[in-house]
Coordinates of C-alpha atoms in Angstrom, one line a residue:
Chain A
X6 CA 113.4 59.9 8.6
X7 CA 111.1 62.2 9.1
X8 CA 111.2 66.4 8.0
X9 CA 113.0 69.1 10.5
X10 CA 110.8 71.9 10.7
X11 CA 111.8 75.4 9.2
X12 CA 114.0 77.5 11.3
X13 CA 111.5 80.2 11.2
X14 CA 108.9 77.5 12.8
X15 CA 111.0 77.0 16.2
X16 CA 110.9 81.2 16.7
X17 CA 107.2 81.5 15.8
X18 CA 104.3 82.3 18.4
X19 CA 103.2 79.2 20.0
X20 CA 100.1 79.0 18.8
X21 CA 101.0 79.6 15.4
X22 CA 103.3 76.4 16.3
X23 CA 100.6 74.9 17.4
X24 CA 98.0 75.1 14.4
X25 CA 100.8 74.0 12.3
X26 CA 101.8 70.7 13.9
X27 CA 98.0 70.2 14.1
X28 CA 98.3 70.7 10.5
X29 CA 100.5 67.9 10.0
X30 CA 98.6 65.6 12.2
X31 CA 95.4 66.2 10.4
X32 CA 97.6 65.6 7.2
X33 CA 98.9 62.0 8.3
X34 CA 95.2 60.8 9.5
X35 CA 93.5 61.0 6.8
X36 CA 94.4 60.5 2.7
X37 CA 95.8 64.4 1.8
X38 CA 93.8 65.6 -1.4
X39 CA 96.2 66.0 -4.4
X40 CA 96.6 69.5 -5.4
X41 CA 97.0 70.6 -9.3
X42 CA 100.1 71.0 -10.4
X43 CA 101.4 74.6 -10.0
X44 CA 99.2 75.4 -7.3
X45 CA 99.2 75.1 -3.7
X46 CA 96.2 74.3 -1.9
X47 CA 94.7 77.3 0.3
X48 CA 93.6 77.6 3.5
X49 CA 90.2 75.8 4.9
X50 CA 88.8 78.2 7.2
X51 CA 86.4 74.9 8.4
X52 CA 89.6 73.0 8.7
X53 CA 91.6 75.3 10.4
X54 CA 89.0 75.6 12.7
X55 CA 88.3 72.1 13.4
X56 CA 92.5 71.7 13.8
X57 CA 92.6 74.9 16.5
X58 CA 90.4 72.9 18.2
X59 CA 91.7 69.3 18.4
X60 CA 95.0 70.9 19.4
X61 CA 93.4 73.0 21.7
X62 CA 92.2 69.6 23.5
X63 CA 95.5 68.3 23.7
X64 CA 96.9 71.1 25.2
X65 CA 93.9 71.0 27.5
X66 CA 94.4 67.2 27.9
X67 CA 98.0 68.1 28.5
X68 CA 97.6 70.7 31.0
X69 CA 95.1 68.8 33.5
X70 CA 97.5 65.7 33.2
X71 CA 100.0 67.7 34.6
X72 CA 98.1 69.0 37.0
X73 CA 96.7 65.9 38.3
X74 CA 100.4 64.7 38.6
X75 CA 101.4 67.6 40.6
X76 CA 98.6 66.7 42.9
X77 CA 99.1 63.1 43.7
X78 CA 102.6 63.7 44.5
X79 CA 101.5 67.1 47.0
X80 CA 98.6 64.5 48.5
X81 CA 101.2 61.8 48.8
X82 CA 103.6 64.1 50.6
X83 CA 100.9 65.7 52.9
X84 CA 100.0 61.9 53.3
X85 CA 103.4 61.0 54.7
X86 CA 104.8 64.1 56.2
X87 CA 101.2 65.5 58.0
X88 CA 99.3 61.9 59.0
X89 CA 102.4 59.6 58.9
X90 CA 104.9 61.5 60.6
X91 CA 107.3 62.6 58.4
X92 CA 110.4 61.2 56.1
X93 CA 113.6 59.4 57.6
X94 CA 116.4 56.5 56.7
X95 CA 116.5 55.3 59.6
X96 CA 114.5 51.6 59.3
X97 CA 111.4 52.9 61.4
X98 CA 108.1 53.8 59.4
X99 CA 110.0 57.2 58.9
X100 CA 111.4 55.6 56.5
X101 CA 108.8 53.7 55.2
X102 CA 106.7 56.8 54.7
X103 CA 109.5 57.2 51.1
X104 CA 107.5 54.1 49.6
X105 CA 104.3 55.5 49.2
X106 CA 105.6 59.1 48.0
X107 CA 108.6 57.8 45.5
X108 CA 106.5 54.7 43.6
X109 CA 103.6 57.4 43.0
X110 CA 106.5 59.7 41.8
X111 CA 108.3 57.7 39.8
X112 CA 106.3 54.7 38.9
X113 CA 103.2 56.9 37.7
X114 CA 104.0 60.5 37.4
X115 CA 107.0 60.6 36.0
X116 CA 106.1 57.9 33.9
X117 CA 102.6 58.7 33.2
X118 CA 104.5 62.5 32.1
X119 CA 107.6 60.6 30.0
X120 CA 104.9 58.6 28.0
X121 CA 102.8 61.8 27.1
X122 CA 106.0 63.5 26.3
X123 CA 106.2 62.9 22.1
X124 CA 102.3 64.7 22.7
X125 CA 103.4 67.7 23.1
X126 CA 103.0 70.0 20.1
X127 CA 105.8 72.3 20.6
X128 CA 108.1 69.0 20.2
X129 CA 106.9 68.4 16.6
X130 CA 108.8 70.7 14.6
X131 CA 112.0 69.6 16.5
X132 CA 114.4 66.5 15.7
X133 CA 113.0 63.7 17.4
X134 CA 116.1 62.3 18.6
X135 CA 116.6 64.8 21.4
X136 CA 113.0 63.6 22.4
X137 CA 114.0 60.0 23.0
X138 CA 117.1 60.7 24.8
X139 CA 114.8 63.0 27.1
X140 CA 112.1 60.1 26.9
X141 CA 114.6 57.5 28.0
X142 CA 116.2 59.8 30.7
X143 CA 113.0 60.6 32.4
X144 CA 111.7 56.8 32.3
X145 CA 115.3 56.2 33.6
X146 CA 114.5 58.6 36.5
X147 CA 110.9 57.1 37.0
X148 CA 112.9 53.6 37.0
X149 CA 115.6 55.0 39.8
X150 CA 112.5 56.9 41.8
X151 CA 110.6 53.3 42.6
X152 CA 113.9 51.1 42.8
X153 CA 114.6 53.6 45.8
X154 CA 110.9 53.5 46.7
X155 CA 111.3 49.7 46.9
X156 CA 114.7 50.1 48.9
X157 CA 112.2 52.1 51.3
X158 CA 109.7 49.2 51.8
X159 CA 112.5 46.4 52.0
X160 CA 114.9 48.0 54.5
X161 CA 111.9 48.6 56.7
X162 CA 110.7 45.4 56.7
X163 CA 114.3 43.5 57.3
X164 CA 115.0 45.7 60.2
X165 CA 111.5 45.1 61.7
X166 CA 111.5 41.5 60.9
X167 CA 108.3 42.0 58.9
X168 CA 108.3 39.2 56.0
X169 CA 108.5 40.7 52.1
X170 CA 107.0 40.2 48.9
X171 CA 103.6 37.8 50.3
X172 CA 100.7 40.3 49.9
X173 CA 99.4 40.6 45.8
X174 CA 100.2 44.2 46.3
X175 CA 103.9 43.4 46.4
X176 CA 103.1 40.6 43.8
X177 CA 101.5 43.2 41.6
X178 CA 103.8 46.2 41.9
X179 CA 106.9 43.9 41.8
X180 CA 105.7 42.8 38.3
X181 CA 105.1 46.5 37.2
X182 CA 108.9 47.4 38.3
X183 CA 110.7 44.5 36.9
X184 CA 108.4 44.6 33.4
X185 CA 109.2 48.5 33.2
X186 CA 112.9 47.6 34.0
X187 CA 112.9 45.1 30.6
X188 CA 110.7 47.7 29.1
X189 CA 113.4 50.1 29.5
X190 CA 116.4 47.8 28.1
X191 CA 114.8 46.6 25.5
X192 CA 113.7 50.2 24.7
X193 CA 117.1 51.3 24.8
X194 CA 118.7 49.1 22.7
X195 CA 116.2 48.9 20.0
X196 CA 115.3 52.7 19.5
X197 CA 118.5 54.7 20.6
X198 CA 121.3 52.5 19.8
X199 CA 122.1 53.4 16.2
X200 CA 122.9 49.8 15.3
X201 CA 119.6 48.1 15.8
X202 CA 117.7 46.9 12.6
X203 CA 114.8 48.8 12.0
X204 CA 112.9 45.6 11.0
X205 CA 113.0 44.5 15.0
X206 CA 112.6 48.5 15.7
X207 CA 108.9 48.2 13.4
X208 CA 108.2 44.7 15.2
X209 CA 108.8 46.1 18.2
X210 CA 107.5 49.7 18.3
X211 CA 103.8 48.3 18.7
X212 CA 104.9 46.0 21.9
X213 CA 106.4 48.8 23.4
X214 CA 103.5 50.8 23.8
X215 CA 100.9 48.2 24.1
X216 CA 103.6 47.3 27.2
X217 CA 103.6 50.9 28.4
X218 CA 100.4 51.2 28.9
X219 CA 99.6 48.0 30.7
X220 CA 102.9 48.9 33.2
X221 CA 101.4 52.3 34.0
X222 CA 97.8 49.9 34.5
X223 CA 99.7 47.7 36.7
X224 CA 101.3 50.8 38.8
X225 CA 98.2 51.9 39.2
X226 CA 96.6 49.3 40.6
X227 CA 99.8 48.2 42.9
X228 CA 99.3 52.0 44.2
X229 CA 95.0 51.6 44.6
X230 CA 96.0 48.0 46.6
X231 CA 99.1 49.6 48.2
X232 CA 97.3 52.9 49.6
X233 CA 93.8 50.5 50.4
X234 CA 96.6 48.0 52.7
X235 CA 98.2 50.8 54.7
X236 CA 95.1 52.0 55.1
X237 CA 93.9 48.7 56.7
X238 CA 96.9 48.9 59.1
X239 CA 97.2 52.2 60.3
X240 CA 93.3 53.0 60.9
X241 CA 91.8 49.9 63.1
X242 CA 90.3 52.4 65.5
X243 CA 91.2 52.1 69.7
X244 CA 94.0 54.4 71.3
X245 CA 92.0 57.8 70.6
X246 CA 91.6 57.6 67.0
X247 CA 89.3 56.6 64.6
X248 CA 89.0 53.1 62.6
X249 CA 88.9 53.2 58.5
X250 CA 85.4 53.0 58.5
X251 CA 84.7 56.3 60.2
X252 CA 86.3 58.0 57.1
X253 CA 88.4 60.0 59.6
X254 CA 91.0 62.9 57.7
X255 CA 93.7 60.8 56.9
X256 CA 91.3 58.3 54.8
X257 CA 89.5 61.2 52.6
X258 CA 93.1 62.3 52.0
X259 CA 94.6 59.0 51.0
X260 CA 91.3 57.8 49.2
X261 CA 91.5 60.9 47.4
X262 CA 94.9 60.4 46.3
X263 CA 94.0 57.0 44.8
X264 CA 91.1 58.4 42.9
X265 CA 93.1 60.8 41.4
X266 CA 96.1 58.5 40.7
X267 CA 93.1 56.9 38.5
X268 CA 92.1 60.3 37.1
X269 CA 95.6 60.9 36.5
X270 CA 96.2 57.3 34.7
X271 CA 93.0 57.9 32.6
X272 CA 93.8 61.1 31.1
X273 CA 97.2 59.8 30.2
X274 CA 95.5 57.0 28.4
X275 CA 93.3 59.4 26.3
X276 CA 96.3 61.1 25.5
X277 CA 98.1 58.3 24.1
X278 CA 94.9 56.7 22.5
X279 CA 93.9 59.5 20.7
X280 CA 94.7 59.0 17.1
X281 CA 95.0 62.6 16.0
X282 CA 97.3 64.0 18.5
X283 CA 100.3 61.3 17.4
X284 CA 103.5 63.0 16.9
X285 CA 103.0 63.1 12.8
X286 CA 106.0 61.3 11.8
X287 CA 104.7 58.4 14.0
X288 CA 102.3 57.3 11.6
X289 CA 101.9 53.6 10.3
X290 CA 101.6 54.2 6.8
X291 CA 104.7 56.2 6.4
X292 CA 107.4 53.9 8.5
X293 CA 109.3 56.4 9.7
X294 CA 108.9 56.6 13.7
X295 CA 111.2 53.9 14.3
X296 CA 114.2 55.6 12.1
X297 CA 115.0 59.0 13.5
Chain B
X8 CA 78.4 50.6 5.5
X9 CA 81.4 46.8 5.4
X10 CA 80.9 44.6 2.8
X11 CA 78.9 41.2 3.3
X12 CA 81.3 38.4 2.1
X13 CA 80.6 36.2 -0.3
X14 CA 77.4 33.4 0.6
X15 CA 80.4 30.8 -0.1
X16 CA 82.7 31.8 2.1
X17 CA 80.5 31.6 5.3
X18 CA 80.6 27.8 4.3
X19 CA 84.4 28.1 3.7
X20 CA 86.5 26.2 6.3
X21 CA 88.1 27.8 8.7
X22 CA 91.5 28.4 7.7
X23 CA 90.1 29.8 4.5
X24 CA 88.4 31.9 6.5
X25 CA 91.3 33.1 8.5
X26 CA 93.3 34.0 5.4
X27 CA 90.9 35.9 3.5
X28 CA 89.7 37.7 6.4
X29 CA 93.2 38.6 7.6
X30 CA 93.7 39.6 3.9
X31 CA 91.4 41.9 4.1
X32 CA 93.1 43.7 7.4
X33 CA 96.2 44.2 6.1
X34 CA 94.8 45.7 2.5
X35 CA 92.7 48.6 5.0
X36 CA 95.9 49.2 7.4
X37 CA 98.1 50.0 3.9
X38 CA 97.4 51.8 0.8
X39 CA 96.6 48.8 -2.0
X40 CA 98.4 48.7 -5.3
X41 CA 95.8 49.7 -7.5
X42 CA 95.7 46.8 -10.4
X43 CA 95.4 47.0 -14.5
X44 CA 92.3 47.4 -15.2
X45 CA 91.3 43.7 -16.5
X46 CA 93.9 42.5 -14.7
X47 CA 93.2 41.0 -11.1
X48 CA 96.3 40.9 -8.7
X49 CA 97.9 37.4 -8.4
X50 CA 98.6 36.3 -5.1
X51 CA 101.8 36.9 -3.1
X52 CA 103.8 33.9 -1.4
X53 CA 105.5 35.9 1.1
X54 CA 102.0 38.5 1.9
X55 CA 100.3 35.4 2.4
X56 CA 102.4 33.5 4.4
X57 CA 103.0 37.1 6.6
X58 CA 98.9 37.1 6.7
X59 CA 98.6 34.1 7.9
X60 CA 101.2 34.4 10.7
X61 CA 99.2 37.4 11.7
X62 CA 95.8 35.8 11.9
X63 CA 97.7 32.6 13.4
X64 CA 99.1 34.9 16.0
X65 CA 95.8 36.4 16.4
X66 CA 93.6 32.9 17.1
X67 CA 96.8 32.0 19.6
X68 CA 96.1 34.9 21.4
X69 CA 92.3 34.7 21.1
X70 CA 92.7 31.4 22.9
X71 CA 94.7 32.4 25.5
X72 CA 92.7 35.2 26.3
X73 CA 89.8 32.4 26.3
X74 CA 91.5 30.1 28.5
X75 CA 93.2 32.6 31.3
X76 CA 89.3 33.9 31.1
X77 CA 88.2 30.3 32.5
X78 CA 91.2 30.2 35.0
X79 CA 89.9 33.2 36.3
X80 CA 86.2 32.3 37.3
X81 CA 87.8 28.5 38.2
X82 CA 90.4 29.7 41.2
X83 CA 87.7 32.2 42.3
X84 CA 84.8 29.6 42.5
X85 CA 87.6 27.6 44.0
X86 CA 88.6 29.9 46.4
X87 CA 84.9 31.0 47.9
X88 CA 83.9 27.0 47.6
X89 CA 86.7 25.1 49.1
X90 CA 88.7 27.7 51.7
X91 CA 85.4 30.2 52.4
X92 CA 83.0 27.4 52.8
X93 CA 80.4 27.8 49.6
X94 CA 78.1 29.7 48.5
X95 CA 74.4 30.8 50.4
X96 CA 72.3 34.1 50.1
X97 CA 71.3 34.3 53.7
X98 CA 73.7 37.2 54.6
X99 CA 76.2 35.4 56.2
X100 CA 79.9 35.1 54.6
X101 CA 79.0 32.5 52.0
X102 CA 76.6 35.5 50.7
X103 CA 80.1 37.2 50.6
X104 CA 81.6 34.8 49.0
X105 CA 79.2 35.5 45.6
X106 CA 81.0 38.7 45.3
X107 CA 85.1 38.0 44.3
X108 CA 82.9 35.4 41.8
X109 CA 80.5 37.5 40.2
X110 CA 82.7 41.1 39.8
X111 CA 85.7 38.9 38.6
X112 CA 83.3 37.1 36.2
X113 CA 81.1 40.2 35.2
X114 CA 83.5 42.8 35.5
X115 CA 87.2 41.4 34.1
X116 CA 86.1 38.1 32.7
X117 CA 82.8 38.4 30.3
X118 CA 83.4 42.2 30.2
X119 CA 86.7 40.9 28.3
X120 CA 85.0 38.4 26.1
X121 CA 82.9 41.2 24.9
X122 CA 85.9 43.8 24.2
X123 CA 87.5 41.2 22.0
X124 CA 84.2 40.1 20.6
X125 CA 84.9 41.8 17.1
X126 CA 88.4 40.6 16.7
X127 CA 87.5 37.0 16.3
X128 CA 88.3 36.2 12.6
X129 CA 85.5 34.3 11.5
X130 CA 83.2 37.2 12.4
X131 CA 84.7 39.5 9.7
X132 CA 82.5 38.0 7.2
X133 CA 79.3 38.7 8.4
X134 CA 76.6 41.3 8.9
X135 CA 77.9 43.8 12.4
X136 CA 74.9 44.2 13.5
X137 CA 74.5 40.2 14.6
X138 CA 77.7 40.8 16.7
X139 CA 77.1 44.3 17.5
X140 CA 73.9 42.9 19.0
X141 CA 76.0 40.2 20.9
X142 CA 78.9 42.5 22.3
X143 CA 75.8 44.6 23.8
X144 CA 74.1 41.6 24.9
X145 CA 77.6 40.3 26.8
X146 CA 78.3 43.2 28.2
X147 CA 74.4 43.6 30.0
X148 CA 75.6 39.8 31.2
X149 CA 78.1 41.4 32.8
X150 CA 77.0 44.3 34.1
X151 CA 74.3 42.3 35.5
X152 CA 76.5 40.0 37.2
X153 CA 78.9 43.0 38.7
X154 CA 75.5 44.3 40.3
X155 CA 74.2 41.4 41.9
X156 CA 77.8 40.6 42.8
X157 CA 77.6 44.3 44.6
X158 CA 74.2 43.2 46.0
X159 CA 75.7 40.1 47.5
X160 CA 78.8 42.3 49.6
X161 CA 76.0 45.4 50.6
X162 CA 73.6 42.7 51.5
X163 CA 76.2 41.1 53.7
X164 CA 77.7 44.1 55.0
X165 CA 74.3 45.8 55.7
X166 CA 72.9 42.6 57.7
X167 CA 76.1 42.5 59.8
X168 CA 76.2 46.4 60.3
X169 CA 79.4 46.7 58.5
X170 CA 79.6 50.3 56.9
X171 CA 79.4 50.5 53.3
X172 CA 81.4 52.4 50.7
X173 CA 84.5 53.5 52.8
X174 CA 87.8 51.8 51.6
X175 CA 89.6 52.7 48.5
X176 CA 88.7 49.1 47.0
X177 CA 85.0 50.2 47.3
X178 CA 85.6 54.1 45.9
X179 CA 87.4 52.4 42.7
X180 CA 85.0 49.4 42.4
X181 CA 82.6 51.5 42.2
X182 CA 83.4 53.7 40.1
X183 CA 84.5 51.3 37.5
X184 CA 80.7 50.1 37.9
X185 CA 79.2 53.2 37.4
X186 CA 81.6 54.1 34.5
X187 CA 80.5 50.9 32.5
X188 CA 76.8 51.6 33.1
X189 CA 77.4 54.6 31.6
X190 CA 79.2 53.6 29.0
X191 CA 77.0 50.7 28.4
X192 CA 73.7 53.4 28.4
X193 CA 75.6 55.5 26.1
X194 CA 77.1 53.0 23.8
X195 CA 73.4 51.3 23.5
X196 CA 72.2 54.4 22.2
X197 CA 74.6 55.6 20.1
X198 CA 75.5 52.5 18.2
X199 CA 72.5 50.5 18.1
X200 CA 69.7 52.8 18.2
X201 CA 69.1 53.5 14.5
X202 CA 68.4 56.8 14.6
X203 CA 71.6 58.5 16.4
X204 CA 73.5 60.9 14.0
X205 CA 76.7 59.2 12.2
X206 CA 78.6 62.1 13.2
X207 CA 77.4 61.6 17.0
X208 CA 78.5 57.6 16.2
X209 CA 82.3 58.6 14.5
X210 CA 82.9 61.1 17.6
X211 CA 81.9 59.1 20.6
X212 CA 83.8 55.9 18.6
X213 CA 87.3 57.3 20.0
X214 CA 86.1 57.8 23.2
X215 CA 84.1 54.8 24.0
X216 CA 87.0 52.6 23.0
X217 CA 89.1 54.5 25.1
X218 CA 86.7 54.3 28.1
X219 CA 86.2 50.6 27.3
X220 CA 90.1 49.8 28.3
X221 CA 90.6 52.0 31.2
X222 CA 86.8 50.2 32.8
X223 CA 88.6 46.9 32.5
X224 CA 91.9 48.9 34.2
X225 CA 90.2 49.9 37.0
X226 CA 88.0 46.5 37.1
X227 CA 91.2 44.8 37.6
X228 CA 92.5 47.1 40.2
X229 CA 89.1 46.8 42.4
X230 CA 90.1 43.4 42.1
X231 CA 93.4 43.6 43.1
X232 CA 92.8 45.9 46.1
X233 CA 89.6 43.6 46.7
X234 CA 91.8 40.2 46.5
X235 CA 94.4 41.8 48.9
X236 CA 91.7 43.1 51.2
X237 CA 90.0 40.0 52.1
X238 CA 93.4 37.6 52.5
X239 CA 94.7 40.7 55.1
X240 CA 91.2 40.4 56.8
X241 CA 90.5 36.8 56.9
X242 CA 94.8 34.8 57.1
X243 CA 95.3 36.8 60.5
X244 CA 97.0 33.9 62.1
X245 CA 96.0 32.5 65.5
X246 CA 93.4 30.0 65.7
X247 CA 95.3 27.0 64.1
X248 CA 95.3 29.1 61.1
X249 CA 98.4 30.6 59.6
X250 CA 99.2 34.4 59.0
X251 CA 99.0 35.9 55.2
X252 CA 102.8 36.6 55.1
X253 CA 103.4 32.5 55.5
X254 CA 101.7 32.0 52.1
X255 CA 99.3 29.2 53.3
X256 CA 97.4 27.3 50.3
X257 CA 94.7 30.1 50.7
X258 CA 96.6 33.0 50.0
X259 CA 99.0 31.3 47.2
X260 CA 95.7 30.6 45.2
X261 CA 94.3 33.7 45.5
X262 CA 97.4 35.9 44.9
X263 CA 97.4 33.7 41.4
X264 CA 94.0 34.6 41.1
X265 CA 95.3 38.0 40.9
X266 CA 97.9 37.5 38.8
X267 CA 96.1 35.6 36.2
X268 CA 93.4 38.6 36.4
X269 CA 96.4 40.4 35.3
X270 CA 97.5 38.5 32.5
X271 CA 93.9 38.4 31.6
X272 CA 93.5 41.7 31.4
X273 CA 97.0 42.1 29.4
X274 CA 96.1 39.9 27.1
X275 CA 93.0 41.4 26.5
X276 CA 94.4 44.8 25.5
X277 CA 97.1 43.6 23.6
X278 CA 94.4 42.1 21.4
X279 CA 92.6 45.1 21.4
X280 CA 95.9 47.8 20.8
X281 CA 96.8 45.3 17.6
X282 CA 96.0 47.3 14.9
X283 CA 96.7 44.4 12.1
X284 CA 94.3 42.4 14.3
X285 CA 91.5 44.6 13.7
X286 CA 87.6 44.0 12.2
X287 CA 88.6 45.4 8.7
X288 CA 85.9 47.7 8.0
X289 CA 86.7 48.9 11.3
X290 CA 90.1 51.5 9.3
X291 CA 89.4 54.9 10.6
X292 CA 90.3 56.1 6.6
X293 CA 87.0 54.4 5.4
X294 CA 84.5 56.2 8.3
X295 CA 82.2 53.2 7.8
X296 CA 82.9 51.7 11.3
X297 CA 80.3 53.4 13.3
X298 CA 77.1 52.6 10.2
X299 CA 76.7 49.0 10.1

């Protein structure tokens, strides 16, 4: 299990929050020097300062990740609602115009924001368990955002007689919906039911994030091969307007929005990769992270 | 600076060579029992047949990593050979048809190889530099082949006065090019060059293995979009030929083509995001990683 913070820690100045759950990360990286008995080791003003600053990153790291999240859903919206024509359920491309808007919502920046979540300093002092309740809940509404998004695509199709699941896009993004479905069972029942072992929880912890990062790799690239497709279709030129090679409006906008679904994607990665802004519990060597 | 084994065990067969190498990974990801002095630790039944599982695990993957690699550059060579009608350099389509083959080979396939290079047991035992050298030389192969592979589709689209550089599939192909020049430019420099600061080495170690996965993320999403692309633009129906959304033979090879890209490139980081898996000298806790 691992330690609940002071109560004087959860009212203290963020940033004082912050350089102490830097502290602890620091602590768990790296083999903590023994102090003497009877004394307590003092402050290193080199260490404190080298602390400030990794946690500074993350928060930096943390704050352009959600800003890049915020954009791709605005450029998806202004996508559908100002080129496409707007939103509708009515089996016309009104309603197809939901697909594009609820998989980038839910299957990358929700879940790009629900994986970065045990990141975020001001969580460290606190009991972990709420955490992973709001972790699951917010994968579960990524999960419920692109089953409707895929609702969107299929009802379209079957009421325009338009065949389903052919292209590799639908291949690809299929595979990233029905992995992060299992992902999300099997995540569920190993780390928030109370009864599973915590030898299957220790197996399992490392397949469980090596799997959520490859479904957030496959979103991405069922939305670069989604947005490139629609693309394809909707801008072949003729009827006053101008083909997908011109690079008319409506191309720099949706091109843009795949290049920062990427950015967005990459920046999560860094989060998650980055060794010394773990949540300090989560540590190998001390077993703990699959317990709480 | 690692360790050289033993002259003995370089001779040592291969299973030998598997054990005492992975028993050497599991020693640097937990804190050894430090022995009586005169005494050496006796061997464990149960470590050793967990250490061996591990390592087993490990070559299993290795070769399945190996084998989805030579699917890959098989159904592509397939797929521009015997449904695009070969290969030529005269700017026509079978110039074309060098470009799914060389990016899938350069870009996912060898560009893999490399990234797993140092994970390959029977490489713990020797000298880095040797497969330092080769991971560097593997990844100019591929780079190499990912830019005349980008010569073959501007040389075909310039002689055919096709614009360049418009579609998403382009914007993210290329980027993942330019991103592993970069990173190949900088991780030349840094690790091989013998005069580059070890602190330079130990900070730029985090982030050029972070920027080593998310190149082969956005590789395999080029490729996606790329695959997707051409079956949309090429199985239009008409002309005795049938539509994409029937599934000819065409389209069901090269939509596996994609998905075994995928499970390529899963497989890849899986190996890669193991930390039991890997090089042992390679524990951040021993800061030797970045000297050899």
């Amino acid at each position: 299990m691992h330690q609940e913070a002071p109560a004087a820690l959860s009212s203290a100045p963020l940033l004082f929050q912050l350089i102490q759950t830097s502290s602890g990360t620091e602590a768990s990286t790296s083999r903590p020097a023994r102090p003497k008995p009877g004394l307590r080791p003092g402050p290193n003003i080199k260490d404190t300062g080298s602390r400030m600053r990794g946690t500074l990153g993350l928060s930096l790291s943390l704050l352009v990740c959600l800003t890049l999240g915020l954009l791709c859903v605005g450029l998806a919206c202004v996508w559908s609602s100002r080129f496409r024509g707007g939103f509708g359920w009515d089996g016309s491309g009104l309603e197809f115009n939901w697909h594009p808007v609820l998989m980038t919502t839910g299957l990358v920046v929700v879940y790009g924001y629900a994986s970065v979540l045990y990141r975020v300093p001001m969580t460290w002092g606190q009991s972990k368990l709420l955490w992973k309740l709001l972790h699951a809940v917010l994968m579960l509404v990524a999960l419920l955002l692109s089953v409707v998004g895929l609702c969107a695509v299929f009802d379209f199709h079957n009421k325009n007689h338009i065949p389903n699941i052919y292209s590799l896009h639908s291949w690809v993004g299929l595979c990233a919906v029905l992995l992060f479905a299992v992902q999300w069972g099997a995540g569920f029942s190993l780390f928030l039911l109370p009864w599973s072992p915590l030898s299957w929880r220790k197996a399992f912890k490392p397949v469980h994030v090596w799997l959520g990062g490859s479904i957030l790799g496959l979103s991405i690239a069922a939305c670069i091969s989604g947005i490139n497709e629609k693309l394809f279709f909707v801008l072949k030129g003729g009827n006053h307007s101008q083909p997908y090679s011109d690079l008319p409006s409506e191309a720099m906008l949706a091109n843009s929005l795949g290049i920062v679904i990427v950015a967005f994607g990459l920046v999560v990665l860094y989060v998650l990769t980055n060794k010394r802004w773990q949540r300090p519990e989560a540590q190998p060597q001390d077993g703990a992270y699959a317990v709480s």
